[in-house]
Tab-separated table of C-alpha atoms and ligand atoms in Angstrom:
chain	number	residue	atom	x	y	z
A	1153	UNK	CA	39.422	8.393	44.860
A	1154	UNK	CA	37.242	8.735	41.833
A	1155	UNK	CA	36.291	12.086	40.392
A	1156	UNK	CA	32.916	13.348	41.612
A	1157	UNK	CA	30.551	15.718	39.861
A	1158	UNK	CA	27.788	17.913	41.275
A	1159	UNK	CA	25.486	20.552	39.843
A	1160	UNK	CA	22.030	21.974	39.370
A	1161	UNK	CA	19.362	21.097	36.819
A	1162	UNK	CA	16.354	23.411	36.565
A	1163	UNK	CA	12.990	21.970	35.529
A	1164	UNK	CA	11.009	24.672	33.766
A	1165	UNK	CA	7.800	24.793	31.757
A	1166	UNK	CA	4.220	25.934	31.612
A	1167	UNK	CA	2.034	25.496	34.681
A	1168	UNK	CA	0.782	21.895	34.981
A	1169	UNK	CA	3.476	20.427	32.696
A	1170	UNK	CA	4.454	17.966	35.440
A	1171	UNK	CA	7.614	19.555	36.860
A	1172	UNK	CA	6.830	18.812	40.495
A	1173	UNK	CA	5.722	15.282	39.659
A	1174	UNK	CA	9.035	14.779	37.876
A	1175	UNK	CA	11.075	16.160	40.773
A	1176	UNK	CA	9.335	13.812	43.191
A	1177	UNK	CA	9.822	10.855	40.851
A	1178	UNK	CA	13.525	11.622	40.420
A	1179	UNK	CA	14.201	11.956	44.131
A	1180	UNK	CA	11.813	9.183	45.146
A	1181	UNK	CA	9.951	11.156	47.811
A	1182	UNK	CA	7.316	13.857	47.708
A	1183	UNK	CA	9.172	17.124	48.185
A	1184	UNK	CA	6.972	19.279	46.007
A	1185	UNK	CA	3.189	19.399	46.042
A	1186	UNK	CA	1.203	18.338	42.971
A	1187	UNK	CA	-2.351	19.120	41.901
A	1188	UNK	CA	-4.293	18.964	38.648
A	1189	UNK	CA	-4.600	22.765	38.849
A	1190	UNK	CA	-2.237	25.287	37.288
A	1191	UNK	CA	0.196	27.375	39.347
A	1192	UNK	CA	0.540	24.928	42.184
A	1193	UNK	CA	4.232	25.483	42.881
A	1194	UNK	CA	5.134	28.952	44.118
A	1195	UNK	CA	8.835	28.801	44.921
A	1196	UNK	CA	11.937	26.853	43.924
A	1197	UNK	CA	12.063	23.385	45.426
A	1198	UNK	CA	15.355	21.520	45.417
A	1199	UNK	CA	15.647	17.746	45.368
A	1200	UNK	CA	18.894	15.784	45.395
A	1201	UNK	CA	19.679	12.694	43.340
A	1202	UNK	CA	22.928	10.838	43.999
A	1203	UNK	CA	24.019	8.328	41.375
A	1204	UNK	CA	27.357	6.606	41.871
A	1205	UNK	CA	29.883	9.468	41.933
A	1206	UNK	CA	27.522	12.165	40.726
A	1207	UNK	CA	25.103	14.435	42.506
A	1208	UNK	CA	22.366	16.242	40.638
A	1209	UNK	CA	20.317	18.852	42.445
A	1210	UNK	CA	17.042	19.186	40.580
A	1211	UNK	CA	15.266	22.504	40.966
A	1212	UNK	CA	11.505	22.452	40.541
A	1213	UNK	CA	10.262	25.902	39.566
A	1214	UNK	CA	6.894	27.677	39.388
A	1215	UNK	CA	5.211	27.427	35.989
A	1216	UNK	CA	6.021	30.117	33.444
A	1217	UNK	CA	3.039	32.131	32.245
A	1218	UNK	CA	2.162	35.757	31.542
A	1219	UNK	CA	2.103	37.168	35.085
A	1220	UNK	CA	-0.556	39.655	36.131
A	1221	UNK	CA	-0.557	39.912	39.894
A	1222	UNK	CA	2.389	40.688	42.160
A	1223	UNK	CA	2.574	37.092	43.400
A	1224	UNK	CA	2.544	35.828	39.793
A	1225	UNK	CA	5.452	38.106	38.959
A	1226	UNK	CA	7.426	36.830	41.943
A	1227	UNK	CA	6.774	33.229	40.889
A	1228	UNK	CA	7.803	33.765	37.280
A	1229	UNK	CA	10.916	35.675	38.381
A	1230	UNK	CA	11.867	32.753	40.651
A	1231	UNK	CA	11.464	30.316	37.770
A	1232	UNK	CA	13.723	32.323	35.454
A	1233	UNK	CA	16.264	32.765	38.235
A	1234	UNK	CA	16.255	28.978	38.665
A	1235	UNK	CA	17.051	28.504	34.977
A	1236	UNK	CA	19.768	31.177	34.976
A	1237	UNK	CA	21.603	29.618	37.919
A	1238	UNK	CA	21.531	26.048	36.640
A	1239	UNK	CA	24.223	23.945	34.993
A	1240	UNK	CA	21.576	22.481	32.691
A	1241	UNK	CA	17.902	23.086	32.015
A	1242	UNK	CA	15.070	20.715	31.128
A	1243	UNK	CA	12.002	22.280	29.534
A	1244	UNK	CA	8.943	20.123	30.154
A	1245	UNK	CA	6.060	20.122	27.718
A	1246	UNK	CA	2.890	18.040	27.667
A	1247	UNK	CA	2.775	15.407	24.918
A	1248	UNK	CA	-0.943	15.830	24.301
A	1249	UNK	CA	-0.716	19.618	24.039
A	1250	UNK	CA	2.502	19.864	22.029
A	1251	UNK	CA	4.052	23.227	21.254
A	1252	UNK	CA	1.446	25.600	22.639
A	1253	UNK	CA	1.723	29.377	22.342
A	1254	UNK	CA	2.846	29.332	25.961
A	1255	UNK	CA	5.724	26.954	25.205
A	1256	UNK	CA	6.769	29.044	22.213
A	1257	UNK	CA	6.796	32.167	24.381
A	1258	UNK	CA	8.946	30.404	26.970
A	1259	UNK	CA	11.488	29.407	24.318
A	1260	UNK	CA	11.593	32.973	22.962
A	1261	UNK	CA	12.107	34.390	26.452
A	1262	UNK	CA	14.644	31.720	27.250
A	1263	UNK	CA	16.793	32.883	24.365
A	1264	UNK	CA	16.667	36.440	25.711
A	1265	UNK	CA	17.129	35.693	29.385
A	1266	UNK	CA	19.343	32.660	29.743
A	1267	UNK	CA	22.926	32.234	28.593
A	1268	UNK	CA	23.288	30.020	25.499
A	1269	UNK	CA	26.156	28.326	27.375
A	1270	UNK	CA	23.659	26.505	29.581
A	1271	UNK	CA	22.601	23.316	27.806
A	1272	UNK	CA	18.850	22.869	27.448
A	1273	UNK	CA	16.950	19.682	26.706
A	1274	UNK	CA	13.250	19.219	26.191
A	1275	UNK	CA	11.250	16.545	27.975
A	1276	UNK	CA	7.980	15.601	26.337
A	1277	UNK	CA	6.040	14.517	29.415
A	1278	UNK	CA	2.772	12.581	29.857
A	1279	UNK	CA	3.530	10.240	26.944
A	1280	UNK	CA	1.195	7.769	28.666
A	1281	UNK	CA	-1.632	9.980	27.394
A	1282	UNK	CA	-0.845	9.808	23.672
A	1283	UNK	CA	-0.219	7.273	20.933
A	1284	UNK	CA	3.438	6.780	20.134
A	1285	UNK	CA	2.975	7.636	16.456
A	1286	UNK	CA	1.628	11.085	17.341
A	1287	UNK	CA	5.069	11.964	18.694
A	1288	UNK	CA	6.700	11.890	15.265
A	1289	UNK	CA	5.142	15.134	14.065
A	1290	UNK	CA	5.822	16.768	17.420
A	1291	UNK	CA	9.488	15.801	17.195
A	1292	UNK	CA	9.800	17.582	13.848
A	1293	UNK	CA	8.166	20.719	15.270
A	1294	UNK	CA	10.464	20.679	18.287
A	1295	UNK	CA	13.566	20.388	16.106
A	1296	UNK	CA	12.377	23.359	14.050
A	1297	UNK	CA	11.624	25.477	17.119
A	1298	UNK	CA	14.992	25.387	18.863
A	1299	UNK	CA	18.320	23.635	18.904
A	1300	UNK	CA	17.606	21.545	21.981
A	1301	UNK	CA	20.574	19.381	22.938
A	1302	UNK	CA	18.310	16.387	23.448
A	1303	UNK	CA	14.649	15.375	23.291
A	1304	UNK	CA	13.415	12.962	25.953
A	1305	UNK	CA	10.031	11.229	25.956
A	1306	UNK	CA	8.908	10.622	29.487
A	1307	UNK	CA	6.048	9.921	31.809
A	1308	UNK	CA	6.763	11.433	35.202
A	1309	UNK	CA	3.860	9.622	36.859
A	1310	UNK	CA	5.186	6.262	35.628
A	1311	UNK	CA	8.885	7.171	35.954
A	1312	UNK	CA	9.251	6.241	32.287
A	1313	UNK	CA	12.276	7.534	30.407
A	1314	UNK	CA	13.764	9.309	33.405
A	1315	UNK	CA	16.888	7.105	33.646
A	1316	UNK	CA	18.022	8.101	30.160
A	1317	UNK	CA	17.536	11.730	31.001
A	1318	UNK	CA	19.456	11.425	34.268
A	1319	UNK	CA	22.345	9.650	32.549
A	1320	UNK	CA	22.667	12.431	30.024
A	1321	UNK	CA	22.421	15.144	32.691
A	1322	UNK	CA	25.091	13.515	34.841
A	1323	UNK	CA	27.662	14.060	32.136
A	1324	UNK	CA	26.898	17.798	32.132
A	1325	UNK	CA	27.519	18.351	35.823
A	1326	UNK	CA	30.751	20.148	36.701
A	1327	UNK	CA	33.525	18.205	38.408
A	1328	UNK	CA	33.830	18.855	42.135
A	1329	UNK	CA	32.720	17.735	45.546
A	1330	UNK	CA	29.078	17.021	46.349
A	1331	UNK	CA	27.120	20.033	47.501
A	1332	UNK	CA	24.788	18.175	49.864
A	1333	UNK	CA	25.498	15.355	52.318
A	1334	UNK	CA	24.686	11.903	50.966
A	1335	UNK	CA	21.543	11.445	53.081
A	1336	UNK	CA	19.984	14.844	52.394
A	1337	UNK	CA	17.144	14.735	49.877
A	1338	UNK	CA	16.274	18.414	49.723
A	1339	UNK	CA	16.653	21.703	51.507
A	1340	UNK	CA	13.096	22.645	52.395
A	1341	UNK	CA	12.434	22.708	56.126
A	1342	UNK	CA	9.841	20.359	57.599
A	1343	UNK	CA	7.835	23.425	58.565
A	1344	UNK	CA	7.663	24.558	54.990
A	1345	UNK	CA	6.898	21.058	53.646
A	1346	UNK	CA	4.070	20.834	56.180
A	1347	UNK	CA	2.673	24.220	55.125
A	1348	UNK	CA	2.826	23.183	51.481
A	1349	UNK	CA	1.041	19.925	52.269
A	1350	UNK	CA	-1.879	21.840	53.766
A	1351	UNK	CA	-1.896	24.234	50.821
A	1352	UNK	CA	-2.102	21.249	48.465
A	1353	UNK	CA	-5.154	19.931	50.297
A	1354	UNK	CA	-6.754	23.397	50.219
A	1355	UNK	CA	-6.105	23.635	46.469
A	1356	UNK	CA	-7.776	20.280	45.960
A	1357	UNK	CA	-10.906	21.202	47.941
A	1358	UNK	CA	-11.359	24.856	46.972
A	1359	UNK	CA	-12.136	26.164	43.539
A	1360	UNK	CA	-11.863	29.066	41.137
A	1361	UNK	CA	-9.772	31.952	42.436
A	1362	UNK	CA	-9.693	30.987	46.090
A	1363	UNK	CA	-6.634	28.693	46.028
A	1364	UNK	CA	-4.664	31.546	44.457
A	1365	UNK	CA	-5.640	34.023	47.137
A	1366	UNK	CA	-4.513	32.046	50.140
A	1367	UNK	CA	-1.264	30.910	51.646
A	1368	UNK	CA	-0.291	28.741	54.602
A	1369	UNK	CA	2.353	29.277	57.252
A	1370	UNK	CA	3.519	26.916	60.001
A	1371	UNK	CA	3.522	28.858	63.274
A	1372	UNK	CA	4.478	26.180	65.799
A	1373	UNK	CA	6.077	22.766	65.642
A	1374	UNK	CA	6.563	20.858	68.830
A	1375	UNK	CA	8.086	17.379	68.894
A	1376	UNK	CA	6.512	15.774	71.923
A	1377	UNK	CA	7.929	13.224	74.325
A	1378	UNK	CA	5.397	10.615	73.195
A	1379	UNK	CA	6.930	10.694	69.686
A	1380	UNK	CA	4.152	12.724	68.089
A	1381	UNK	CA	4.351	16.266	66.717
A	1382	UNK	CA	1.991	19.122	67.446
A	1383	UNK	CA	1.800	21.490	64.482
A	1384	UNK	CA	-0.075	24.788	64.342
A	1385	UNK	CA	-0.665	26.463	61.016
A	1386	UNK	CA	-2.383	29.610	59.793
A	1387	UNK	CA	-4.263	29.801	56.518
A	1388	UNK	CA	-4.060	33.418	55.344
A	1389	UNK	CA	-6.960	34.530	53.190
A	1390	UNK	CA	-7.414	37.857	51.460
A	1391	UNK	CA	-11.086	38.579	52.137
A	1392	UNK	CA	-13.559	38.096	54.988
A	1393	UNK	CA	-15.967	36.698	52.387
A	1394	UNK	CA	-13.567	33.783	51.782
A	1395	UNK	CA	-13.791	32.581	55.364
A	1396	UNK	CA	-17.153	30.761	55.107
A	1397	UNK	CA	-15.978	29.014	51.924
A	1398	UNK	CA	-12.690	27.879	53.453
A	1399	UNK	CA	-14.497	26.689	56.585
A	1400	UNK	CA	-17.364	25.061	54.673
A	1401	UNK	CA	-20.721	24.126	56.128
A	1402	UNK	CA	-20.266	23.543	59.849
A	1403	UNK	CA	-16.494	23.783	59.374
A	1404	UNK	CA	-16.481	20.599	57.281
A	1405	UNK	CA	-14.161	21.793	54.512
A	1406	UNK	CA	-11.364	22.978	56.775
A	1407	UNK	CA	-11.758	19.876	58.888
A	1408	UNK	CA	-11.366	17.629	55.858
A	1409	UNK	CA	-8.331	19.622	54.720
A	1410	UNK	CA	-6.782	19.194	58.157
A	1411	UNK	CA	-7.447	15.463	58.142
A	1412	UNK	CA	-5.966	14.959	54.662
A	1413	UNK	CA	-2.885	16.991	55.515
A	1414	UNK	CA	-2.372	15.386	58.928
A	1415	UNK	CA	-2.661	11.895	57.450
A	1416	UNK	CA	-0.066	12.502	54.763
A	1417	UNK	CA	2.296	14.294	57.141
A	1418	UNK	CA	2.088	11.445	59.641
A	1419	UNK	CA	2.881	8.937	56.877
A	1420	UNK	CA	5.799	11.026	55.712
A	1421	UNK	CA	7.224	11.573	59.197
A	1422	UNK	CA	6.500	8.062	60.428
A	1423	UNK	CA	4.887	9.253	63.655
A	1424	UNK	CA	1.521	10.702	64.746
A	1425	UNK	CA	0.759	14.348	64.015
A	1426	UNK	CA	-1.685	16.665	65.751
A	1427	UNK	CA	-2.490	19.429	63.306
A	1428	UNK	CA	-4.317	22.637	64.221
A	1429	UNK	CA	-5.426	25.016	61.468
A	1430	UNK	CA	-6.388	28.639	62.022
A	1431	UNK	CA	-7.837	30.958	59.415
A	1432	UNK	CA	-6.747	34.568	59.372
A	1433	UNK	CA	-8.060	37.307	57.113
A	1434	UNK	CA	-5.213	39.510	55.976
A	1435	UNK	CA	-6.077	41.598	52.921
A	1436	UNK	CA	-2.409	42.634	52.750
A	1437	UNK	CA	-0.848	39.182	52.659
A	1438	UNK	CA	-0.358	39.339	48.902
A	1439	UNK	CA	1.861	42.379	49.530
A	1440	UNK	CA	3.523	41.140	52.716
A	1441	UNK	CA	7.249	40.377	52.392
A	1442	UNK	CA	7.124	37.861	55.231
A	1443	UNK	CA	4.609	35.671	53.378
A	1444	UNK	CA	6.830	35.808	50.268
A	1445	UNK	CA	9.885	34.798	52.292
A	1446	UNK	CA	7.922	31.794	53.617
A	1447	UNK	CA	7.284	30.795	50.012
A	1448	UNK	CA	10.957	31.268	49.105
A	1449	UNK	CA	10.153	34.284	46.937
A	1450	UNK	CA	11.316	37.874	46.701
A	1451	UNK	CA	8.627	40.538	46.955
A	1452	UNK	CA	8.580	42.361	43.596
A	1453	UNK	CA	8.697	46.171	43.730
A	1454	UNK	CA	5.030	46.495	42.832
B	382	LIG	N1	-0.977	11.287	32.778
B	382	LIG	C1	0.040	11.937	33.318
B	382	LIG	N2	-0.184	12.948	34.171
B	382	LIG	C2	0.891	13.588	34.692
B	382	LIG	C3	2.218	13.232	34.369
B	382	LIG	N3	3.050	14.069	35.035
B	382	LIG	C4	2.268	14.895	35.753
B	382	LIG	N4	0.968	14.610	35.560
B	382	LIG	C5	-0.216	15.276	36.155
B	382	LIG	O1	-0.231	16.628	35.742
B	382	LIG	C6	-0.782	17.465	36.770
B	382	LIG	C7	0.178	18.602	37.078
B	382	LIG	O2	1.346	18.069	37.681
B	382	LIG	P1	2.368	18.980	38.503
B	382	LIG	O3	3.554	18.128	38.786
B	382	LIG	O4	1.678	19.644	39.631
B	382	LIG	O5	2.716	20.066	37.389
B	382	LIG	P2	3.673	21.353	37.535
B	382	LIG	O6	4.374	21.519	36.237
B	382	LIG	O7	4.543	21.213	38.749
B	382	LIG	O8	2.601	22.499	37.741
B	382	LIG	P3	2.794	23.979	38.427
B	382	LIG	O9	3.393	23.782	39.778
B	382	LIG	O10	1.411	24.499	38.474
B	382	LIG	O11	3.663	24.765	37.510
B	382	LIG	C8	-1.043	16.545	37.954
B	382	LIG	O12	-2.410	16.181	37.928
B	382	LIG	C9	-0.147	15.355	37.672
B	382	LIG	O13	-0.612	14.147	38.241
B	382	LIG	C10	2.430	12.144	33.464
B	382	LIG	O14	3.536	11.739	33.135
B	382	LIG	N5	1.298	11.543	32.975
B	383	LIG	MG1	4.650	22.378	40.401
């Protein structure tokens, strides 16, 4: 028997850097939702990549930013916890933005919070958006900022440069048996993937602060004899005044959200889905431990 290796790689970075896109590209299925808006991911999402004898469990994390609200603090804490528990870390930055103040703050905090024993690489993502020659100056700045073990130039949307990164990461994984069965791609439940799918569609159709003041829970999931699934979900909003916006004129917005989510879920599951969305005003949801648990987060003290 050949020697197997298995371990965790945390993907960290500013909101919108492309962490969830990268996780999905690495695993080859959509496990983590993606939008053009910041702070899409709220909890840690694990995705498994098996290559020959090695198993890498990639951990997508919420973006790192200066947290203000309680939920923000829980998200940022989850991201740092993801980095601290990993066998290796990849910091994603955006090629066209370079070393922003936010990235510099992350590196400074990283040095304080995470053991120097954990190898860290940097992945310059979205290289499809810039000219190759613009990367030279960025490379010099990166080298001056921190002693990253490696610099990778990637495009998560095009799966460019990911193989090189994976090959390097494989060598860093500790020897030992695989941690997940060969056919398991992640550890999120279907209920939670379905809730996230609906939240993605809400984020895409709602604007300003609203997407950040709502959450989605799956209440019921019934696999029916005819091969379809009946799924009931609740959209929790913080204020009564948000209800008409979430519903839209004549209920059109929520209806469209439901259609988008149902369509993608049915494609993913390979069978028909009947999706029912309810809207519930709960001004306390942002302080409700149960909602945090659904998101895979711990409720911060205050
Ligand atoms: N052009 C281009 N866009 C990308 C690339 N990778 C990600 N994006 C886009 O960047 C946006 C943010 O992607 P996400 O994967 O949601 O980013 P994230 O880092 O997970 O963001 P948070 O969850 O908010 O922290 C989306 O619109 C993606 O399509 C890339 O390689 N090239
Ligand atoms: Mg994300």
